[in-house]
Amino acid sequence: MNLDRKRVPVKASNRRQGPYPYYGASGVVDFVDSYLFEGLHLLVAEDGENLRSRRTPVSFLADGQFWVNNHAHVLQANNANDTKFLCYALEAADISGYITGSAQPKLSQASLSAIEVPAPPLRTQQAIAATLGALDDKIESNRRVMATGESLIRTIVESTLGASEGEAGTLSDYCTLVKSPVKVEAIDPAANYIGLEHMPKGSIFLSEWDRAKGLGSNKTAFKRGDLLFGKLRPYFKKVGIAPIDGVCSTDILAVRPNDPRDIALIAVVAASDALIDSLSAGSTGTRMPRASWKDLAAWRVPVLSATERIELSARVDPLVESLTQLTFESHRLAALRDALLPELLSGRLRVPVGTP
């Protein structure tokens, strides 16, 4: 059942902030003071480059009370189908033949309706959705734990810096820019790759990455424990601690701690609203503003005394390590879900179906 007729786009300048998620083609883009939809719905991207690249999901669920603009189709399953199952089925489908437009890819309502997906009996759909949903639920639980842990890390670091009696300094007293360019022909296809699309907004912990196979341009090599800072449109707040070695987009600054124990401090400072706002205001480029290492390095930060650094490290290092391990668990769970998805949809793998 298509509910696109109920969508209402609202310009950013006309939105009033509130508690209700405002969805676009790739998920929540804002929060507003009212809602259009209530209950579980399936949202499918209507336009955007991601329809072709599939870097992020093109179909996703929205529940509760929320608003949707005109960049996402709004669907609900009929009585013979399960909305969660349809979300997984669409995400697994090859939609390339249904997309029109080159400069701005688009999936029209008519094209969306024409996409063929498996349609097993309702109870089978529900069993498949429950199996895959259990993995997604654990990933979401990890995300919430990580958000709480990250909030605690930020509080500890900020209180330590605020109470420090150390000398005035800058972020460059704690870290240096990584200058390790890698020519595209020298990139190992099996290497880990992190692009801006893999970095969540506003979180210093990264749980998504891909393989470098098929990359078409030069990259920057980084190591586990480096800080990755998205310099393109810095106001998106894409700043995170690398949990693995790999290569990253050249739109990302790789920053290496002078002392690995300082990574939490560096990450919290680099991701702070004050620094991001300052870099966004001073970034170059009108349509695609970019921050520079020069400005990031010059950000003023107290230089902690040796005692202060040891005490801070003792408090936050175990938290960073624990949350990093949750990152790996979520990554493994996502890989398992993605491997199970085509097998379950095709019927090659079956799950037990309960009796009515």
Tab-separated table of C-alpha atoms in Angstrom:
chain	number	residue	atom	x	y	z
A	1	MET	CA	0.000	0.000	0.000
A	2	ASN	CA	1.584	3.259	-1.169
A	3	LEU	CA	1.063	6.319	1.061
A	4	ASP	CA	3.124	8.875	-0.887
A	5	ARG	CA	0.119	11.199	-1.118
A	6	LYS	CA	0.467	11.950	2.603
A	7	ARG	CA	4.073	13.182	2.356
A	8	VAL	CA	4.827	16.873	2.862
A	9	PRO	CA	8.292	18.387	2.226
A	10	VAL	CA	9.306	21.267	4.480
A	11	LYS	CA	12.239	23.577	3.776
A	12	ALA	CA	14.888	23.588	6.478
A	13	SER	CA	14.223	27.281	7.135
A	14	ASN	CA	10.547	26.531	7.808
A	15	ARG	CA	11.031	23.563	10.111
A	16	ARG	CA	10.317	23.995	13.791
A	17	GLN	CA	12.441	21.812	16.010
A	18	GLY	CA	10.694	19.113	17.998
A	19	PRO	CA	10.802	15.444	19.017
A	20	TYR	CA	9.559	13.822	15.790
A	21	PRO	CA	11.999	12.373	13.222
A	22	TYR	CA	11.918	13.997	9.771
A	23	TYR	CA	12.879	11.396	7.149
A	24	GLY	CA	14.458	11.803	3.733
A	25	ALA	CA	15.884	9.406	1.145
A	26	SER	CA	18.554	7.955	3.458
A	27	GLY	CA	16.966	8.168	6.892
A	28	VAL	CA	16.450	10.837	9.525
A	29	VAL	CA	17.632	14.272	8.390
A	30	ASP	CA	16.079	16.432	11.115
A	31	PHE	CA	13.590	16.542	13.990
A	32	VAL	CA	10.378	18.573	13.843
A	33	ASP	CA	7.463	19.581	16.071
A	34	SER	CA	4.729	17.526	14.361
A	35	TYR	CA	4.182	14.245	12.538
A	36	LEU	CA	2.371	12.841	9.507
A	37	PHE	CA	2.643	9.087	10.062
A	38	GLU	CA	2.215	6.773	13.006
A	39	GLY	CA	3.127	3.102	13.374
A	40	LEU	CA	5.440	0.823	11.418
A	41	HIS	CA	6.054	1.902	7.809
A	42	LEU	CA	8.517	1.014	5.075
A	43	LEU	CA	10.426	3.921	3.506
A	44	VAL	CA	12.179	3.567	0.155
A	45	ALA	CA	14.533	6.157	-1.354
A	46	GLU	CA	12.947	7.980	-4.297
A	47	ASP	CA	16.019	9.774	-5.601
A	48	GLY	CA	19.726	10.314	-5.054
A	49	GLU	CA	23.071	8.783	-6.026
A	50	ASN	CA	22.698	6.107	-3.352
A	51	LEU	CA	20.063	4.374	-5.497
A	52	ARG	CA	22.914	3.328	-7.779
A	53	SER	CA	25.826	3.001	-5.344
A	54	ARG	CA	23.793	1.300	-2.554
A	55	ARG	CA	26.339	2.563	-0.034
A	56	THR	CA	23.537	2.854	2.521
A	57	PRO	CA	20.176	1.047	2.616
A	58	VAL	CA	17.598	2.233	0.069
A	59	SER	CA	14.766	0.654	2.083
A	60	PHE	CA	14.398	1.087	5.826
A	61	LEU	CA	11.750	0.993	8.545
A	62	ALA	CA	10.252	3.906	10.441
A	63	ASP	CA	8.113	3.378	13.505
A	64	GLY	CA	6.332	5.545	16.050
A	65	GLN	CA	5.342	9.070	15.026
A	66	PHE	CA	7.349	10.746	12.248
A	67	TRP	CA	7.357	13.054	9.201
A	68	VAL	CA	8.506	12.130	5.676
A	69	ASN	CA	9.522	14.502	2.868
A	70	ASN	CA	9.104	13.806	-0.844
A	71	HIS	CA	12.476	12.060	-1.241
A	72	ALA	CA	11.279	8.767	0.241
A	73	HIS	CA	8.336	6.579	-0.745
A	74	VAL	CA	6.076	5.517	2.132
A	75	LEU	CA	4.668	1.970	2.124
A	76	GLN	CA	2.795	-0.453	4.347
A	77	ALA	CA	2.171	-4.128	3.671
A	78	ASN	CA	-1.341	-5.355	3.016
A	79	ASN	CA	-2.940	-8.095	5.102
A	80	ALA	CA	-1.210	-10.848	3.109
A	81	ASN	CA	2.323	-9.535	3.651
A	82	ASP	CA	4.690	-8.404	6.387
A	83	THR	CA	6.144	-4.875	6.320
A	84	LYS	CA	9.462	-5.919	7.875
A	85	PHE	CA	9.843	-8.759	5.380
A	86	LEU	CA	9.193	-6.381	2.477
A	87	CYS	CA	11.937	-4.101	3.773
A	88	TYR	CA	14.469	-6.952	3.680
A	89	ALA	CA	13.190	-8.178	0.302
A	90	LEU	CA	13.509	-4.755	-1.308
A	91	GLU	CA	16.959	-4.241	0.149
A	92	ALA	CA	18.069	-7.521	-1.432
A	93	ALA	CA	16.450	-6.792	-4.806
A	94	ASP	CA	18.346	-5.642	-7.891
A	95	ILE	CA	16.645	-2.322	-8.620
A	96	SER	CA	19.139	-1.030	-11.191
A	97	GLY	CA	16.750	-1.663	-14.089
A	98	TYR	CA	14.014	0.414	-12.464
A	99	ILE	CA	16.072	3.572	-11.921
A	100	THR	CA	15.878	6.477	-14.359
A	101	GLY	CA	18.034	9.576	-14.727
A	102	SER	CA	21.803	9.903	-14.868
A	103	ALA	CA	22.662	13.159	-13.120
A	104	GLN	CA	19.932	12.579	-10.527
A	105	PRO	CA	18.888	8.906	-10.264
A	106	LYS	CA	15.198	8.431	-9.498
A	107	LEU	CA	12.955	5.537	-8.524
A	108	SER	CA	9.427	6.581	-9.434
A	109	GLN	CA	6.308	5.306	-7.715
A	110	ALA	CA	5.388	3.326	-10.849
A	111	SER	CA	8.864	1.771	-11.050
A	112	LEU	CA	8.816	0.897	-7.364
A	113	SER	CA	5.478	-0.850	-7.789
A	114	ALA	CA	6.905	-2.925	-10.655
A	115	ILE	CA	9.822	-4.384	-8.657
A	116	GLU	CA	9.376	-8.116	-8.161
A	117	VAL	CA	10.163	-9.572	-4.731
A	118	PRO	CA	9.628	-13.044	-3.241
A	119	ALA	CA	6.174	-13.562	-1.728
A	120	PRO	CA	6.153	-16.658	0.500
A	121	PRO	CA	3.213	-17.254	2.856
A	122	LEU	CA	2.707	-14.632	5.542
A	123	ARG	CA	3.934	-16.825	8.403
A	124	THR	CA	7.109	-17.592	6.466
A	125	GLN	CA	7.623	-13.881	5.851
A	126	GLN	CA	7.192	-13.200	9.557
A	127	ALA	CA	9.658	-15.962	10.493
A	128	ILE	CA	12.289	-14.624	8.085
A	129	ALA	CA	11.758	-11.063	9.320
A	130	ALA	CA	12.050	-12.237	12.939
A	131	THR	CA	15.325	-14.054	12.253
A	132	LEU	CA	16.940	-11.120	10.475
A	133	GLY	CA	15.327	-8.665	12.863
A	134	ALA	CA	16.938	-10.359	15.866
A	135	LEU	CA	20.340	-9.548	14.393
A	136	ASP	CA	19.311	-5.957	13.684
A	137	ASP	CA	17.899	-5.638	17.200
A	138	LYS	CA	21.252	-6.672	18.692
A	139	ILE	CA	23.057	-4.208	16.426
A	140	GLU	CA	20.682	-1.483	17.601
A	141	SER	CA	21.196	-2.504	21.232
A	142	ASN	CA	24.958	-2.217	20.730
A	143	ARG	CA	24.461	1.197	19.167
A	144	ARG	CA	22.555	2.428	22.222
A	145	VAL	CA	25.202	1.076	24.600
A	146	MET	CA	27.897	2.743	22.508
A	147	ALA	CA	26.017	6.057	22.539
A	148	THR	CA	25.772	5.938	26.332
A	149	GLY	CA	29.435	4.991	26.675
A	150	GLU	CA	30.478	7.713	24.269
A	151	SER	CA	28.505	10.288	26.263
A	152	LEU	CA	30.388	9.220	29.388
A	153	ILE	CA	33.746	9.482	27.594
A	154	ARG	CA	32.887	12.988	26.392
A	155	THR	CA	31.904	14.048	29.910
A	156	ILE	CA	35.126	12.698	31.437
A	157	VAL	CA	37.362	14.300	28.788
A	158	GLU	CA	35.597	17.657	28.897
A	159	SER	CA	35.664	17.818	32.699
A	160	THR	CA	39.360	16.919	32.710
A	161	LEU	CA	40.199	19.632	30.189
A	162	GLY	CA	38.053	22.152	32.043
A	163	ALA	CA	39.826	21.496	35.337
A	164	SER	CA	43.331	21.190	33.879
A	165	GLU	CA	46.131	23.362	35.187
A	166	GLY	CA	48.272	22.616	32.162
A	167	GLU	CA	49.711	25.197	29.807
A	168	ALA	CA	47.785	26.559	26.824
A	169	GLY	CA	48.340	24.527	23.698
A	170	THR	CA	46.732	23.331	20.494
A	171	LEU	CA	45.447	20.046	19.087
A	172	SER	CA	48.751	19.679	17.245
A	173	ASP	CA	50.413	19.133	20.618
A	174	TYR	CA	48.557	15.815	20.734
A	175	CYS	CA	48.557	14.568	17.148
A	176	THR	CA	49.929	14.915	13.618
A	177	LEU	CA	48.487	14.615	10.130
A	178	VAL	CA	49.030	11.250	8.439
A	179	LYS	CA	50.667	11.715	5.048
A	180	SER	CA	50.461	8.251	3.508
A	181	PRO	CA	48.974	8.565	0.016
A	182	VAL	CA	48.314	5.308	-1.830
A	183	LYS	CA	48.053	5.182	-5.616
A	184	VAL	CA	44.905	3.452	-6.790
A	185	GLU	CA	46.890	0.772	-8.635
A	186	ALA	CA	48.742	-0.078	-5.403
A	187	ILE	CA	45.653	-0.582	-3.255
A	188	ASP	CA	45.113	-4.165	-2.110
A	189	PRO	CA	41.525	-5.121	-3.105
A	190	ALA	CA	41.195	-6.986	0.187
A	191	ALA	CA	42.183	-3.947	2.261
A	192	ASN	CA	39.635	-2.253	4.490
A	193	TYR	CA	38.138	0.936	3.074
A	194	ILE	CA	36.360	3.761	4.902
A	195	GLY	CA	34.615	6.542	2.981
A	196	LEU	CA	32.466	9.373	4.270
A	197	GLU	CA	29.419	7.184	3.616
A	198	HIS	CA	30.651	4.720	6.251
A	199	MET	CA	31.022	7.352	8.971
A	200	PRO	CA	28.016	8.081	11.205
A	201	LYS	CA	27.132	11.665	11.991
A	202	GLY	CA	28.036	12.728	15.492
A	203	SER	CA	29.607	9.501	16.797
A	204	ILE	CA	33.308	8.925	17.436
A	205	PHE	CA	32.944	5.143	17.019
A	206	LEU	CA	32.901	3.653	13.520
A	207	SER	CA	31.141	0.340	12.900
A	208	GLU	CA	31.005	0.255	9.095
A	209	TRP	CA	33.666	-0.277	6.484
A	210	ASP	CA	34.026	-2.094	3.184
A	211	ARG	CA	36.660	-3.786	1.046
A	212	ALA	CA	38.820	-1.678	-1.261
A	213	LYS	CA	38.005	-3.766	-4.340
A	214	GLY	CA	36.918	-1.598	-7.260
A	215	LEU	CA	38.106	1.771	-5.941
A	216	GLY	CA	38.808	4.196	-8.748
A	217	SER	CA	41.027	6.871	-7.198
A	218	ASN	CA	43.979	7.400	-4.869
A	219	LYS	CA	43.416	7.041	-1.127
A	220	THR	CA	45.143	7.652	2.216
A	221	ALA	CA	46.465	4.804	4.345
A	222	PHE	CA	45.599	4.840	8.050
A	223	LYS	CA	46.135	2.591	11.057
A	224	ARG	CA	43.936	1.362	13.848
A	225	GLY	CA	43.780	4.019	16.557
A	226	ASP	CA	44.069	6.949	14.134
A	227	LEU	CA	41.350	9.588	14.113
A	228	LEU	CA	39.440	10.004	10.858
A	229	PHE	CA	38.008	13.493	10.317
A	230	GLY	CA	35.625	14.168	7.423
A	231	LYS	CA	36.911	17.424	5.969
A	232	LEU	CA	34.194	17.703	3.307
A	233	ARG	CA	31.231	19.627	4.736
A	234	PRO	CA	32.555	19.394	8.304
A	235	TYR	CA	29.164	20.382	9.733
A	236	PHE	CA	28.101	16.754	9.156
A	237	LYS	CA	30.330	15.902	12.150
A	238	LYS	CA	31.860	12.774	10.652
A	239	VAL	CA	34.684	12.177	13.113
A	240	GLY	CA	35.654	8.770	14.441
A	241	ILE	CA	38.372	6.498	15.823
A	242	ALA	CA	39.556	3.947	13.253
A	243	PRO	CA	38.979	0.429	14.645
A	244	ILE	CA	40.996	-1.217	11.863
A	245	ASP	CA	43.912	-0.570	9.494
A	246	GLY	CA	42.969	0.416	5.954
A	247	VAL	CA	42.661	3.176	3.385
A	248	CYS	CA	40.256	6.078	3.414
A	249	SER	CA	38.841	8.664	1.059
A	250	THR	CA	40.979	11.742	0.452
A	251	ASP	CA	37.981	13.731	1.726
A	252	ILE	CA	38.959	12.401	5.146
A	253	LEU	CA	41.889	13.649	7.215
A	254	ALA	CA	43.738	10.833	8.983
A	255	VAL	CA	45.225	12.102	12.235
A	256	ARG	CA	47.629	10.063	14.379
A	257	PRO	CA	48.048	10.552	18.151
A	258	ASN	CA	51.562	11.311	19.312
A	259	ASP	CA	50.680	9.077	22.271
A	260	PRO	CA	47.999	6.401	21.618
A	261	ARG	CA	46.618	6.999	25.102
A	262	ASP	CA	45.407	10.441	23.992
A	263	ILE	CA	43.034	9.187	21.292
A	264	ALA	CA	39.874	9.727	23.363
A	265	LEU	CA	40.880	13.312	24.138
A	266	ILE	CA	41.697	13.999	20.482
A	267	ALA	CA	38.418	12.475	19.280
A	268	VAL	CA	36.250	14.353	21.776
A	269	VAL	CA	37.907	17.680	21.014
A	270	ALA	CA	37.815	17.161	17.232
A	271	ALA	CA	34.129	16.195	17.365
A	272	SER	CA	33.100	19.028	19.674
A	273	ASP	CA	30.405	21.436	18.550
A	274	ALA	CA	32.659	24.434	19.143
A	275	LEU	CA	35.448	23.117	16.901
A	276	ILE	CA	33.079	21.881	14.188
A	277	ASP	CA	31.200	25.184	14.117
A	278	SER	CA	34.462	27.110	13.867
A	279	LEU	CA	35.802	24.938	11.056
A	280	SER	CA	32.497	25.079	9.193
A	281	ALA	CA	32.498	28.872	9.330
A	282	GLY	CA	36.083	29.077	8.093
A	283	SER	CA	36.028	26.249	5.533
A	284	THR	CA	36.768	26.928	1.879
A	285	GLY	CA	34.352	26.258	-0.965
A	286	THR	CA	30.770	27.426	-1.317
A	287	ARG	CA	28.819	24.358	-2.430
A	288	MET	CA	31.243	21.762	-1.018
A	289	PRO	CA	33.105	23.432	1.887
A	290	ARG	CA	36.250	21.722	3.141
A	291	ALA	CA	38.063	22.025	6.430
A	292	SER	CA	41.856	22.051	6.580
A	293	TRP	CA	44.383	20.347	8.823
A	294	LYS	CA	45.916	23.751	9.486
A	295	ASP	CA	42.746	24.999	11.171
A	296	LEU	CA	42.135	21.708	12.983
A	297	ALA	CA	45.698	21.626	14.302
A	298	ALA	CA	45.475	25.209	15.549
A	299	TRP	CA	42.450	24.588	17.764
A	300	ARG	CA	43.310	25.600	21.322
A	301	VAL	CA	43.452	22.806	23.884
A	302	PRO	CA	45.136	22.767	27.302
A	303	VAL	CA	48.234	20.577	27.420
A	304	LEU	CA	47.536	18.178	30.264
A	305	SER	CA	50.230	17.469	32.808
A	306	ALA	CA	51.737	13.987	32.886
A	307	THR	CA	49.662	13.139	35.952
A	308	GLU	CA	46.435	14.407	34.356
A	309	ARG	CA	47.068	12.406	31.188
A	310	ILE	CA	47.731	9.202	33.126
A	311	GLU	CA	44.567	9.651	35.202
A	312	LEU	CA	42.457	10.433	32.121
A	313	SER	CA	43.843	7.447	30.259
A	314	ALA	CA	43.069	5.129	33.162
A	315	ARG	CA	39.444	6.269	33.158
A	316	VAL	CA	38.655	6.324	29.434
A	317	ASP	CA	40.926	3.697	27.823
A	318	PRO	CA	38.903	0.711	29.121
A	319	LEU	CA	35.718	2.371	27.846
A	320	VAL	CA	37.207	2.987	24.412
A	321	GLU	CA	38.367	-0.624	24.159
A	322	SER	CA	35.006	-2.036	25.285
A	323	LEU	CA	33.065	0.091	22.815
A	324	THR	CA	35.507	-0.798	20.037
A	325	GLN	CA	34.790	-4.473	20.698
A	326	LEU	CA	31.068	-3.750	20.374
A	327	THR	CA	31.906	-2.158	17.022
A	328	PHE	CA	33.459	-5.418	15.828
A	329	GLU	CA	30.498	-7.425	17.105
A	330	SER	CA	28.034	-5.198	15.248
A	331	HIS	CA	30.105	-5.468	12.086
A	332	ARG	CA	30.082	-9.277	12.319
A	333	LEU	CA	26.339	-9.338	12.967
A	334	ALA	CA	25.683	-7.123	9.947
A	335	ALA	CA	27.822	-9.405	7.771
A	336	LEU	CA	25.900	-12.458	9.019
A	337	ARG	CA	22.562	-10.768	8.324
A	338	ASP	CA	23.654	-9.821	4.814
A	339	ALA	CA	24.828	-13.383	4.129
A	340	LEU	CA	21.597	-14.926	5.419
A	341	LEU	CA	19.318	-12.520	3.555
A	342	PRO	CA	19.587	-13.957	0.003
A	343	GLU	CA	19.576	-17.532	1.306
A	344	LEU	CA	16.359	-17.023	3.266
A	345	LEU	CA	14.618	-15.098	0.497
A	346	SER	CA	15.466	-17.746	-2.085
A	347	GLY	CA	14.276	-20.613	0.109
A	348	ARG	CA	17.694	-22.292	0.032
A	349	LEU	CA	17.749	-21.808	3.790
A	350	ARG	CA	14.577	-22.219	5.798
A	351	VAL	CA	13.612	-21.080	9.269
A	352	PRO	CA	11.067	-22.804	11.502
A	353	VAL	CA	7.553	-21.449	11.063
A	354	GLY	CA	5.317	-21.457	14.120
A	355	THR	CA	1.782	-22.780	14.081
A	356	PRO	CA	-1.046	-20.231	13.884
